[in-house]
CSV table of C-alpha atoms in Angstrom, one decimal:
chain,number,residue,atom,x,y,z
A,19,UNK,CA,108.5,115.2,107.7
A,20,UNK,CA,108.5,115.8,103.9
A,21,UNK,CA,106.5,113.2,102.1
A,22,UNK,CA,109.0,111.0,100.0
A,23,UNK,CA,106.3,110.9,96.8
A,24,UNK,CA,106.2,114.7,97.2
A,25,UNK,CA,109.7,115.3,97.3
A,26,UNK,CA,110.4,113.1,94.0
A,27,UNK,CA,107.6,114.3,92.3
A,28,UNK,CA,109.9,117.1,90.9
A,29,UNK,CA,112.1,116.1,87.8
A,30,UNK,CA,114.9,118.6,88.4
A,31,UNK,CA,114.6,117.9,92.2
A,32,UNK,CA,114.9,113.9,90.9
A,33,UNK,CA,118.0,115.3,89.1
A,34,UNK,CA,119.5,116.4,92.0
A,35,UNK,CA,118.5,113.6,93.9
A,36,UNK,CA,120.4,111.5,91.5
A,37,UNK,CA,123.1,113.7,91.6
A,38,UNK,CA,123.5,113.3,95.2
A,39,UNK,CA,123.5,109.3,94.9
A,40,UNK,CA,125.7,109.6,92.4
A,41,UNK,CA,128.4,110.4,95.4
A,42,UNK,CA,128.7,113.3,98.4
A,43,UNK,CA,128.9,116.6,96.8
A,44,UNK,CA,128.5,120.4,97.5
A,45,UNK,CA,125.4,122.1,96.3
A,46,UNK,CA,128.5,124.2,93.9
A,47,UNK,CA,128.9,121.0,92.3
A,48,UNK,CA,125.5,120.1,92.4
A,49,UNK,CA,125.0,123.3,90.4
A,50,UNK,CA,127.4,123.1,88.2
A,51,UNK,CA,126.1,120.0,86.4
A,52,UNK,CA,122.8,121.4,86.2
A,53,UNK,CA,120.8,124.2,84.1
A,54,UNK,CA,119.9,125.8,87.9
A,55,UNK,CA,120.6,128.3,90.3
A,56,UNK,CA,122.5,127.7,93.7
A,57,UNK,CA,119.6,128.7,95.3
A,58,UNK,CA,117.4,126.8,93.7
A,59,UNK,CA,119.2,123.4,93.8
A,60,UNK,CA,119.3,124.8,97.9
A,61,UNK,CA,115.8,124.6,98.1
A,62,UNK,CA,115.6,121.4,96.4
A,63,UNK,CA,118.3,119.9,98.7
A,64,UNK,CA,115.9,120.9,101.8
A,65,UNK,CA,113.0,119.3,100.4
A,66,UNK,CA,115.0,116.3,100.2
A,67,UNK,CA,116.4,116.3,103.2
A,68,UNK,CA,113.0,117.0,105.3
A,69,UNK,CA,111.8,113.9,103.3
A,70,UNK,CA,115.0,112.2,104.4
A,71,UNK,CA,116.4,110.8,101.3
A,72,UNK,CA,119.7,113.3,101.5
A,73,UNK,CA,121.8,113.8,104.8
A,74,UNK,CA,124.1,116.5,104.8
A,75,UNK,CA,127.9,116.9,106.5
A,76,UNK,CA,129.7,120.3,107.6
A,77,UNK,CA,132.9,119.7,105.8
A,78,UNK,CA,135.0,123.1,107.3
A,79,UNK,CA,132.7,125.8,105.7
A,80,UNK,CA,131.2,123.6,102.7
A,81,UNK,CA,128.4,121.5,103.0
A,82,UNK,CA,128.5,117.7,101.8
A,83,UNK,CA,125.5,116.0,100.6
A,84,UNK,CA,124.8,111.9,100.8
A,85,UNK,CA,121.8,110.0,99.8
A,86,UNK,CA,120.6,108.4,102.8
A,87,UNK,CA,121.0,104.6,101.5
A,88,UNK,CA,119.2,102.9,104.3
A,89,UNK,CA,117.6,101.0,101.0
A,90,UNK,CA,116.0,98.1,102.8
A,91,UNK,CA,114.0,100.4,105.0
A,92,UNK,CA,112.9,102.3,101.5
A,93,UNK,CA,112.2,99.2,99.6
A,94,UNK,CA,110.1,97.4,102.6
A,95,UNK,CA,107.8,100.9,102.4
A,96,UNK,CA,107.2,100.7,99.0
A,97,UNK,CA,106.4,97.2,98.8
A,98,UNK,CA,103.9,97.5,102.0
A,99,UNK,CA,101.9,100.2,99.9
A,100,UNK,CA,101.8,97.9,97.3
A,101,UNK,CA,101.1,95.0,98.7
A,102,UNK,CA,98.5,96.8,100.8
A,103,UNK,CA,96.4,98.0,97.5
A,104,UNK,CA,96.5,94.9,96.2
A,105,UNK,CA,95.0,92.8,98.9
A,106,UNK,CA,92.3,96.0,99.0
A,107,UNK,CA,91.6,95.3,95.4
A,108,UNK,CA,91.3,91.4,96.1
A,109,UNK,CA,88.9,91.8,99.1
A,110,UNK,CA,86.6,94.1,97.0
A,111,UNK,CA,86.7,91.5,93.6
A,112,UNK,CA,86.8,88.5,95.6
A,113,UNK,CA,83.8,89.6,97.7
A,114,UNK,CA,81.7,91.3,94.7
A,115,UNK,CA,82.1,88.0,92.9
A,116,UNK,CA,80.9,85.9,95.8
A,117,UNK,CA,77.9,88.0,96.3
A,118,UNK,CA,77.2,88.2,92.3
A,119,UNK,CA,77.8,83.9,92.2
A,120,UNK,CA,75.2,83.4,95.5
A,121,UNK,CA,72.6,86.2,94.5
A,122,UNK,CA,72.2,86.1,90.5
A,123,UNK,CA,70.2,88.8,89.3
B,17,UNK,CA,97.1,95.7,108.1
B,18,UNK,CA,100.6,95.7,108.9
B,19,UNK,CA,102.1,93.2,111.1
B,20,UNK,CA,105.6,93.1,110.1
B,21,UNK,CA,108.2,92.0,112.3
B,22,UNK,CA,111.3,91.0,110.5
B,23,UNK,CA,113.3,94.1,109.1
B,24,UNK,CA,113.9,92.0,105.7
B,25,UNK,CA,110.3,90.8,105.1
B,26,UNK,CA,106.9,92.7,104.8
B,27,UNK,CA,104.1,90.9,106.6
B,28,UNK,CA,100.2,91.8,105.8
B,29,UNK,CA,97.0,90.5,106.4
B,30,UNK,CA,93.4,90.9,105.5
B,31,UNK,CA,90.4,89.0,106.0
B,32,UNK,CA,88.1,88.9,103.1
B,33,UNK,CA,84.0,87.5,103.3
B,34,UNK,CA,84.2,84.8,101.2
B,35,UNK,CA,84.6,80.9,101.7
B,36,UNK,CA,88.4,79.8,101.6
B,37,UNK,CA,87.9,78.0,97.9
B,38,UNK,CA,86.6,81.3,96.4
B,39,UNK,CA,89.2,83.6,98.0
B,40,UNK,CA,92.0,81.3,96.7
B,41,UNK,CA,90.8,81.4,93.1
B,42,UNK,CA,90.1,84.8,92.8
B,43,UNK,CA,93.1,85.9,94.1
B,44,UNK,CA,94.6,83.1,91.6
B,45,UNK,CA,91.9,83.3,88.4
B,46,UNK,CA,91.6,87.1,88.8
B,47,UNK,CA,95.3,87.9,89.5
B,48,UNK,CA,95.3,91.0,86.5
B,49,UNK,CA,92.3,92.5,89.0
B,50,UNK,CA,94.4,92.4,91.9
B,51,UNK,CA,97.8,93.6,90.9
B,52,UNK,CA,98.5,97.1,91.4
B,53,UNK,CA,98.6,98.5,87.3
B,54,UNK,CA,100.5,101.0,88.2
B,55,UNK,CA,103.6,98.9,88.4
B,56,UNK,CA,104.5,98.1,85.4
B,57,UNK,CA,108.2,97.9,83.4
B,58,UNK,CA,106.8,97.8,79.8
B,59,UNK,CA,107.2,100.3,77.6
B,60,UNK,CA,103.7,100.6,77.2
B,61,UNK,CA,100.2,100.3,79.1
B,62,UNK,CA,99.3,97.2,80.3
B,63,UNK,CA,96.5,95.4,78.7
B,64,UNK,CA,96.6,92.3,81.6
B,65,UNK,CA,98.5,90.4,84.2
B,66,UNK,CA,98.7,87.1,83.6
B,67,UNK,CA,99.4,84.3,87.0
B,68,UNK,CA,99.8,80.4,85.3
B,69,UNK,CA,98.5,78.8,89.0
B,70,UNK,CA,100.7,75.8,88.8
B,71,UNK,CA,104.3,75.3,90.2
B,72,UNK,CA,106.4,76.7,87.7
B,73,UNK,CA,104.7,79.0,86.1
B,74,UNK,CA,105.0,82.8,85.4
B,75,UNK,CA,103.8,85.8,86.3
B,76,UNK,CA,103.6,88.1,83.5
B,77,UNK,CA,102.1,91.5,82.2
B,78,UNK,CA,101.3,91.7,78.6
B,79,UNK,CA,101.2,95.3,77.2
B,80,UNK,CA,98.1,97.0,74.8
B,81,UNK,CA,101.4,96.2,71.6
B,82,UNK,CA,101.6,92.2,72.9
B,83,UNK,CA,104.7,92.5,74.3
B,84,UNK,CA,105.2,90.8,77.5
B,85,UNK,CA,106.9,91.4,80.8
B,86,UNK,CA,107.6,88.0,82.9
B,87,UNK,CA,108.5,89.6,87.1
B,88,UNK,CA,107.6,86.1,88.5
B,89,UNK,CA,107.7,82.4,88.9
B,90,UNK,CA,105.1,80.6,90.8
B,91,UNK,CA,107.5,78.6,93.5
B,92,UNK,CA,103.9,76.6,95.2
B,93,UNK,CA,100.5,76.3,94.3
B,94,UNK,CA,98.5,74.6,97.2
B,95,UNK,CA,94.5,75.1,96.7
B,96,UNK,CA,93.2,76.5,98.3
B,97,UNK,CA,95.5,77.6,101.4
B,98,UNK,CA,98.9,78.5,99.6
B,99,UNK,CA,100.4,80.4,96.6
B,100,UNK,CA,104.0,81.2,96.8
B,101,UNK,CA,105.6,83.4,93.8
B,102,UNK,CA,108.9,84.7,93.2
B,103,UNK,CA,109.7,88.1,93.1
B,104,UNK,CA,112.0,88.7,90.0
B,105,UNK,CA,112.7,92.4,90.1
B,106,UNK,CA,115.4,94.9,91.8
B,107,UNK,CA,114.7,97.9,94.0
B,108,UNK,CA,116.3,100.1,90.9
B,109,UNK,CA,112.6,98.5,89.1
B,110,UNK,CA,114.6,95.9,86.5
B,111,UNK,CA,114.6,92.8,85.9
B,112,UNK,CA,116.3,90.3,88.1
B,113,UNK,CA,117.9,87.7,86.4
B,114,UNK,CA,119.6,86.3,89.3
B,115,UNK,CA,116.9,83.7,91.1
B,116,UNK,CA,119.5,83.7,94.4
B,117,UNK,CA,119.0,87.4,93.9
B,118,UNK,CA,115.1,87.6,94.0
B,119,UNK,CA,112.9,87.6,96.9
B,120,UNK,CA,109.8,85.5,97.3
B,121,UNK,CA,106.2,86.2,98.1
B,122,UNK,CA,104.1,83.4,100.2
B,123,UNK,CA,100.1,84.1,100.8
B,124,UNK,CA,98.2,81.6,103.0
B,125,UNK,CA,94.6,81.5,102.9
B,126,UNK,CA,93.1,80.2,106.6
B,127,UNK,CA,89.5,79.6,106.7
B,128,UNK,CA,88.3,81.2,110.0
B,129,UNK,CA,83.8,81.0,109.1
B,130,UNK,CA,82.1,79.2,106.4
B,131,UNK,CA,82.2,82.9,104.6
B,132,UNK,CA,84.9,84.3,105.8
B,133,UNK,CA,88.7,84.0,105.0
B,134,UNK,CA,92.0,84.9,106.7
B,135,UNK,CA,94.8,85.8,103.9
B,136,UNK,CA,98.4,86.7,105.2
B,137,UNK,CA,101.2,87.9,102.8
B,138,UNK,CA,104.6,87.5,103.1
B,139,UNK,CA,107.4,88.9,101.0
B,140,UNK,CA,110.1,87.4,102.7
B,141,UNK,CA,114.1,87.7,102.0
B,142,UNK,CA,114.5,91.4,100.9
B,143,UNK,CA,117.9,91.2,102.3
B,144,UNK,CA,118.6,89.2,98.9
B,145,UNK,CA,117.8,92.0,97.0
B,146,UNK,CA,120.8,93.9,99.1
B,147,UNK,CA,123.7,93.3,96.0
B,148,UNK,CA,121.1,95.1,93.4
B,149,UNK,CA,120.0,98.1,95.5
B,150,UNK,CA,124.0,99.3,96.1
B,151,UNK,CA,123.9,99.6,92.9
B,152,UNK,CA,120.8,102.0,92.5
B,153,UNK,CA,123.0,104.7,92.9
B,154,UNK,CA,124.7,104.2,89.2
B,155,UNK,CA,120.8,103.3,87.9
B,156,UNK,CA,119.8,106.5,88.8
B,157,UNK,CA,120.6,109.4,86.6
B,158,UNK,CA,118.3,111.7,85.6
B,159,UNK,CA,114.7,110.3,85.5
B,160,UNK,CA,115.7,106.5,85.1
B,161,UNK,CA,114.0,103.9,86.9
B,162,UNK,CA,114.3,105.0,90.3
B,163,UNK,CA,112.7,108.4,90.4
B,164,UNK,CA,110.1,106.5,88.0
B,165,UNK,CA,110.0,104.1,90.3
B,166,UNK,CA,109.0,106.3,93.1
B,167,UNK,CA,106.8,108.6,90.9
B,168,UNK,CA,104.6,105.5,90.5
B,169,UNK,CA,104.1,104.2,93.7
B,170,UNK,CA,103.4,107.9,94.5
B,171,UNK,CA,100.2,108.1,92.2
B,172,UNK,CA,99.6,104.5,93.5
B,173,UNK,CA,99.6,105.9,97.3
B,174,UNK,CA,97.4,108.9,96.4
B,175,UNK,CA,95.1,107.0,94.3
């Protein structure tokens, strides 16, 4: 699966992204809003799928695109890798200060 | 680390080798040290995090130009075991006005050796937060706060 960082590290592929959230739509009327090729906005519509922030519908022959708004899921993530550097960053201050306090140089 | 459970709360845990008193006033004195930089909804750079450890105070960043981002109230202050703050900001990266509409973020500190200390995080009631991310969507044109959002935590994973 398509890292999620990786796949919003892109400002046109955020475009799209936004695009998409903004309500379904066709990668035609992705296009058409944007300075960029079908293809192209294709390509960027894969990425963002493999990463699973877009799902995508067969409507007869067009494709639909969604965002994948299972936002709790996304927000619990992203507050786990912060929360997780920050308590990293405590240990190491909260231990180098003990050490510094009980050993002075 | 992990140990969540509940789908609307993040649970972590880390033990850190230091007596209980210490680890409860760094994590309190030394807050700016401790807090991720990388999250930050001023304008400009931040120059420090500021927590005021006493019930009903903030949690603030002040940027490099003075100006000053409050993202938290502190809801307990019980030295040295527990620190519960409020969590004041939307999943679109804003500022929640709304206190029904925040979260809130409890850490207990369990001494478990004479130099060694057991600290638990909580950020509990994420499903509050529900109203404010539907409407992401509409904050997320272009490169608004979302994608900004994401592009942040990104360089914060990878640091």
């Amino acid at each position: 699966m398509t890292d999620v960082w990786y796949a919003v590290s892109d400002s046109t592929r955020r475009q799209v992204l936004a695009r998409v959230a903004a309500g379904p739509c066709s990668v035609g009327e992705i296009a058409d809003a944007m300075p960029v090729s079908m293809a192209a906005v294709s390509q960027h519509l894969k990425i963002l799928r493999e990463a699973g922030l877009v799902s995508m519908t067969p409507a007869g022959r067009r494709r639909i695109y969604q965002a994948r708004l299972e936002g709790l899921a996304e927000l619990r993530a992203e507050l786990e890798t912060y929360w997780t550097q920050a308590l990293h960053s405590f240990k190491q201050v909260a231990e180098a200060s003990y050490l510094a306090a009980k050993e002075p140089q | 680390m992990s140990i969540t459970r509940e789908p609307t709360s993040v649970d972590l845990e880390i033990t850190v080798d230091v007596p209980v008193e210490h680890a409860f006033k760094v994590f309190t004195e030394d807050f700016d040290r401790i807090k991720p930089r990388e999250h930050n909804m001023l304008p400009v750079e931040i120059a420090e995090t500021v927590l005021e450890p006493r019930a009903g105070g903030r949690v603030y960043d002040r940027g490099v130009d003075g100006s000053t981002c409050q993202w938290a109230r502190v809801l307990v202050v019980e030295p040295p075991h527990r620190l519960v703050i409020s969590w004041d900001i939307t999943p679109a990266f804003q500022l929640e006005p709304d206190p029904a509409r925040c979260s809130e973020v409890e850490f207990t500190f369990t001494s478990v050796g004479p130099e060694q200390t057991h600290v638990r995080l909580e950020h509990r009631h994420l499903d509050r937060h529900g109203a404010g991310w539907q409407g992401w969507r509409d904050r997320a044109a272009g490169d608004s706060a979302w994608g900004i959002y994401l592009e942040r935590f990104r360089a914060l994973a990878e640091a």
